[in-house]
Short mmCIF file of C-alpha atoms in Angstrom, two decimals:
data_model
loop_
_atom_site.label_atom_id
_atom_site.label_comp_id
_atom_site.label_asym_id
_atom_site.label_seq_id
_atom_site.Cartn_x
_atom_site.Cartn_y
_atom_site.Cartn_z
CA LYS W 1 120.66 125.49 95.90
CA ALA W 2 123.89 124.08 97.19
CA GLY W 3 123.89 120.39 97.93
CA VAL W 4 124.62 118.60 101.17
CA THR W 5 128.18 119.14 102.33
CA GLN W 6 130.21 117.03 104.70
CA THR W 7 133.49 117.82 106.35
CA PRO W 8 136.07 116.54 106.48
CA ARG W 9 136.03 114.28 103.43
CA TYR W 10 138.77 112.02 104.72
CA LEU W 11 139.95 111.30 108.21
CA ILE W 12 142.56 108.99 109.70
CA LYS W 13 142.45 108.30 113.42
CA THR W 14 143.91 105.75 115.80
CA ARG W 15 142.06 103.42 118.12
CA GLY W 16 140.80 105.07 121.27
CA GLN W 17 140.59 108.53 119.79
CA GLN W 18 137.35 110.38 119.18
CA VAL W 19 136.13 112.07 116.05
CA THR W 20 133.52 114.66 115.07
CA LEU W 21 131.99 114.76 111.62
CA SER W 22 129.97 117.65 110.28
CA CYS W 23 127.05 117.84 107.87
CA SER W 24 125.45 120.92 106.36
CA PRO W 25 122.05 120.16 104.84
CA ILE W 26 120.42 121.80 101.87
CA SER W 27 119.00 125.18 102.81
CA GLY W 28 115.48 124.80 104.16
CA HIS W 29 115.83 121.12 105.02
CA ARG W 30 115.03 120.32 108.62
CA SER W 31 115.86 116.62 108.68
CA VAL W 32 119.37 115.19 108.78
CA SER W 33 120.02 111.45 108.86
CA TRP W 34 123.35 109.73 109.36
CA TYR W 35 124.38 106.40 107.87
CA GLN W 36 127.40 104.13 108.09
CA GLN W 37 128.35 102.35 104.90
CA THR W 38 130.76 99.43 104.76
CA PRO W 39 131.32 96.85 102.01
CA GLY W 40 130.15 94.03 104.22
CA GLN W 41 127.21 95.65 106.01
CA GLY W 42 125.82 98.00 103.40
CA LEU W 43 123.94 101.09 104.59
CA GLN W 44 123.28 101.14 108.31
CA PHE W 45 121.07 103.81 109.86
CA LEU W 46 122.66 105.67 112.74
CA PHE W 47 120.16 108.38 113.67
CA GLU W 48 117.88 111.08 112.34
CA TYR W 49 117.48 114.59 113.65
CA PHE W 50 114.53 116.80 112.87
CA SER W 51 114.34 120.37 114.11
CA GLU W 52 117.12 119.76 116.66
CA THR W 53 115.43 116.65 118.13
CA GLN W 54 116.62 113.10 117.66
CA ARG W 55 113.73 111.40 115.97
CA ASN W 56 115.18 107.94 115.50
CA LYS W 57 118.21 105.96 116.50
CA GLY W 58 119.63 102.82 114.95
CA ASN W 59 121.30 99.89 116.67
CA PHE W 60 124.68 101.39 117.35
CA PRO W 61 126.52 101.61 120.68
CA GLY W 62 126.41 104.73 122.79
CA ARG W 63 129.85 105.69 121.49
CA PHE W 64 127.99 107.08 118.49
CA SER W 65 126.16 110.30 119.20
CA GLY W 66 124.91 113.27 117.32
CA ARG W 67 123.25 116.60 117.56
CA GLN W 68 121.58 119.17 115.37
CA PHE W 69 121.85 122.90 115.66
CA SER W 70 119.21 125.57 115.14
CA ASN W 71 120.44 126.16 111.58
CA SER W 72 119.88 122.43 110.87
CA ARG W 73 123.60 121.69 110.61
CA SER W 74 124.41 118.41 112.29
CA GLU W 75 127.42 116.81 113.87
CA MET W 76 128.15 113.20 114.63
CA ASN W 77 130.63 112.14 117.27
CA VAL W 78 132.27 108.78 117.75
CA SER W 79 134.21 108.28 120.95
CA THR W 80 136.77 105.59 121.76
CA LEU W 81 137.25 104.62 118.14
CA GLU W 82 137.56 100.95 117.22
CA LEU W 83 139.02 99.39 114.08
CA GLY W 84 135.53 98.34 113.05
CA ASP W 85 134.41 101.97 112.90
CA SER W 86 136.34 102.39 109.65
CA ALA W 87 133.67 103.21 107.11
CA LEU W 88 132.12 105.81 104.87
CA TYR W 89 129.78 108.00 106.91
CA LEU W 90 127.00 109.55 104.88
CA CYS W 91 124.54 112.18 105.91
CA ALA W 92 121.34 112.95 104.10
CA SER W 93 118.93 115.84 104.40
CA ALA W 94 115.24 116.10 103.63
CA GLU W 95 112.56 118.76 103.81
CA GLY W 96 110.46 116.60 106.08
CA THR W 97 111.40 113.42 107.82
CA GLY W 98 113.41 110.89 105.86
CA SER W 99 110.79 108.22 106.41
CA TYR W 100 108.57 109.52 103.62
CA ASN W 101 110.51 112.21 101.84
CA GLU W 102 113.28 112.25 99.28
CA GLN W 103 116.67 112.30 100.93
CA PHE W 104 119.64 114.13 99.46
CA PHE W 105 122.95 112.54 100.35
CA GLY W 106 126.26 114.25 100.90
CA PRO W 107 129.54 112.92 99.48
CA GLY W 108 130.44 111.28 102.78
CA THR W 109 133.36 111.27 105.17
CA ARG W 110 135.77 108.37 104.76
CA LEU W 111 137.00 107.44 108.26
CA THR W 112 139.97 105.13 108.65
CA VAL W 113 140.83 103.88 112.12
CA LEU W 114 144.35 102.49 112.54
CA GLN H 1 114.10 93.05 109.82
CA GLN H 2 116.41 94.00 106.96
CA PRO H 3 114.56 93.76 103.65
CA VAL H 4 115.79 91.14 101.22
CA GLN H 5 116.81 92.27 97.76
CA SER H 6 117.04 90.02 94.75
CA PRO H 7 118.97 89.41 92.68
CA GLN H 8 122.22 90.32 94.39
CA ALA H 9 123.76 91.18 91.06
CA VAL H 10 122.74 91.27 87.43
CA ILE H 11 124.58 91.87 84.18
CA LEU H 12 122.67 93.21 81.20
CA ARG H 13 123.32 94.32 77.67
CA GLU H 14 122.30 97.85 76.81
CA GLY H 15 118.66 97.90 75.85
CA GLU H 16 117.65 94.89 77.96
CA ASP H 17 115.16 95.01 80.82
CA ALA H 18 115.68 94.20 84.48
CA VAL H 19 113.55 93.81 87.58
CA ILE H 20 114.92 94.29 91.08
CA ASN H 21 112.86 93.01 94.00
CA CYS H 22 112.66 94.01 97.64
CA SER H 23 110.72 91.99 100.17
CA SER H 24 109.99 92.22 103.86
CA SER H 25 108.68 89.76 106.40
CA LYS H 26 106.70 92.49 108.16
CA ALA H 27 104.01 94.95 107.16
CA LEU H 28 105.42 97.97 105.35
CA TYR H 29 104.55 101.63 105.51
CA SER H 30 106.79 102.65 102.65
CA VAL H 31 109.52 101.46 100.29
CA HIS H 32 112.33 103.74 99.10
CA TRP H 33 114.59 103.16 96.11
CA TYR H 34 118.03 104.72 95.62
CA ARG H 35 120.87 104.16 93.19
CA GLN H 36 124.53 104.55 94.05
CA LYS H 37 127.34 104.66 91.55
CA HIS H 38 130.81 103.67 92.61
CA GLY H 39 132.45 106.43 94.61
CA GLU H 40 129.34 108.58 94.60
CA ALA H 41 126.51 109.33 97.00
CA PRO H 42 123.19 107.51 96.65
CA ILE H 43 120.55 109.36 94.66
CA PHE H 44 116.83 109.17 95.09
CA LEU H 45 114.70 107.22 92.62
CA MET H 46 111.29 106.66 94.16
CA ILE H 47 109.19 106.31 97.29
CA LEU H 48 106.13 104.06 97.33
CA LEU H 49 103.72 104.56 100.21
CA LYS H 50 101.05 102.31 101.66
CA GLY H 51 97.80 103.27 100.03
CA GLY H 52 99.23 103.78 96.58
CA GLU H 53 100.94 107.16 96.72
CA GLN H 54 104.21 107.38 94.82
CA LYS H 55 106.86 110.05 94.72
CA GLY H 56 109.63 109.85 92.20
CA HIS H 57 111.04 110.43 88.79
CA ASP H 58 108.79 109.96 85.79
CA LYS H 59 111.21 107.66 84.03
CA ILE H 60 111.35 105.22 86.93
CA SER H 61 108.74 102.53 87.29
CA ALA H 62 108.08 100.56 90.44
CA SER H 63 105.33 98.65 92.17
CA PHE H 64 104.39 98.00 95.79
CA ASN H 65 102.39 94.92 96.69
CA GLU H 66 101.11 95.70 100.18
CA LYS H 67 99.67 92.22 100.72
CA LYS H 68 102.97 90.50 99.93
CA GLN H 69 105.15 93.23 101.48
CA GLN H 70 107.11 93.40 98.27
CA SER H 71 108.27 96.08 95.90
CA SER H 72 109.78 95.76 92.45
CA LEU H 73 111.81 98.28 90.47
CA TYR H 74 111.50 98.02 86.72
CA LEU H 75 114.37 99.14 84.51
CA THR H 76 113.35 99.02 80.87
CA ALA H 77 115.52 99.56 77.83
CA SER H 78 118.53 99.87 80.10
CA GLN H 79 121.21 102.43 79.37
CA LEU H 80 124.85 102.46 80.41
CA SER H 81 123.99 105.18 82.93
CA TYR H 82 121.76 102.75 84.82
CA SER H 83 124.79 100.91 86.14
CA GLY H 84 125.29 101.04 89.87
CA THR H 85 124.04 99.51 93.08
CA TYR H 86 120.34 99.78 93.81
CA PHE H 87 119.20 99.95 97.40
CA CYS H 88 115.73 99.57 98.74
CA GLY H 89 114.86 100.98 102.13
CA THR H 90 111.78 100.02 104.06
CA VAL H 91 109.79 101.64 106.84
CA LEU H 92 107.78 99.15 108.87
CA MET H 93 104.22 99.79 110.02
CA ASP H 94 105.03 98.91 113.61
CA SER H 95 108.29 100.80 113.85
CA ASN H 96 109.02 104.35 114.80
CA TYR H 97 109.34 105.09 111.11
CA GLN H 98 112.99 104.15 110.91
CA LEU H 99 114.36 103.48 107.44
CA ILE H 100 116.08 100.07 107.13
CA TRP H 101 118.13 99.32 104.03
CA GLY H 102 118.56 96.18 102.00
CA ALA H 103 122.01 94.88 101.07
CA GLY H 104 121.78 96.25 97.54
CA THR H 105 121.60 94.89 94.01
CA LYS H 106 124.57 95.50 91.78
CA LEU H 107 123.60 96.23 88.18
CA ILE H 108 126.16 96.16 85.40
CA ILE H 109 125.18 97.33 81.93
CA LYS H 110 127.44 96.34 79.06
CA PRO H 111 127.43 98.03 75.64
#
């Protein structure tokens, strides 16, 4: 099976712009979780989608949103980008929910906000 | 509510043992362990569930003390490939099953 894929791998944006990141889970996986990783804050949970429904949401402002399609692919959108949004954004897929199942991580999208 | 990992970093010689701890101030439903090498995605090591169920790789050993809300990851006879940052993630009993990650423990193995 192919692993989790994320596109694009690298992205440079300027403050105020918006960005959409994409995640394709492993075939058959219905859960997709998104994480923000920064050197200072570690791994921060953004949200989890399961069968097109948002199951959980972390403590991030409303500028961060996501959705999941019927084929389990997921997108994450960040509007009105701020310098502090610069980070590695990881998505992870699982057969069941990520709360009690092994998660498979993608390589991440490195977002730089200038 | 972020779990506390200790130590923050550890340096070992190949063949030595290490223990990485993860503790929470609240009742836990599950503890998850992942390892991330520099520039790579985290990979799954183990899940320990309340009640004793474990899911993970045979070569990984871990414990979950439900009374103390603590988990420990045991790395025995360490190999160079064990190097990386180890993260524990916890799911609280009174949460909506959201996974919250610790700050990580950096493990360096020297030959």
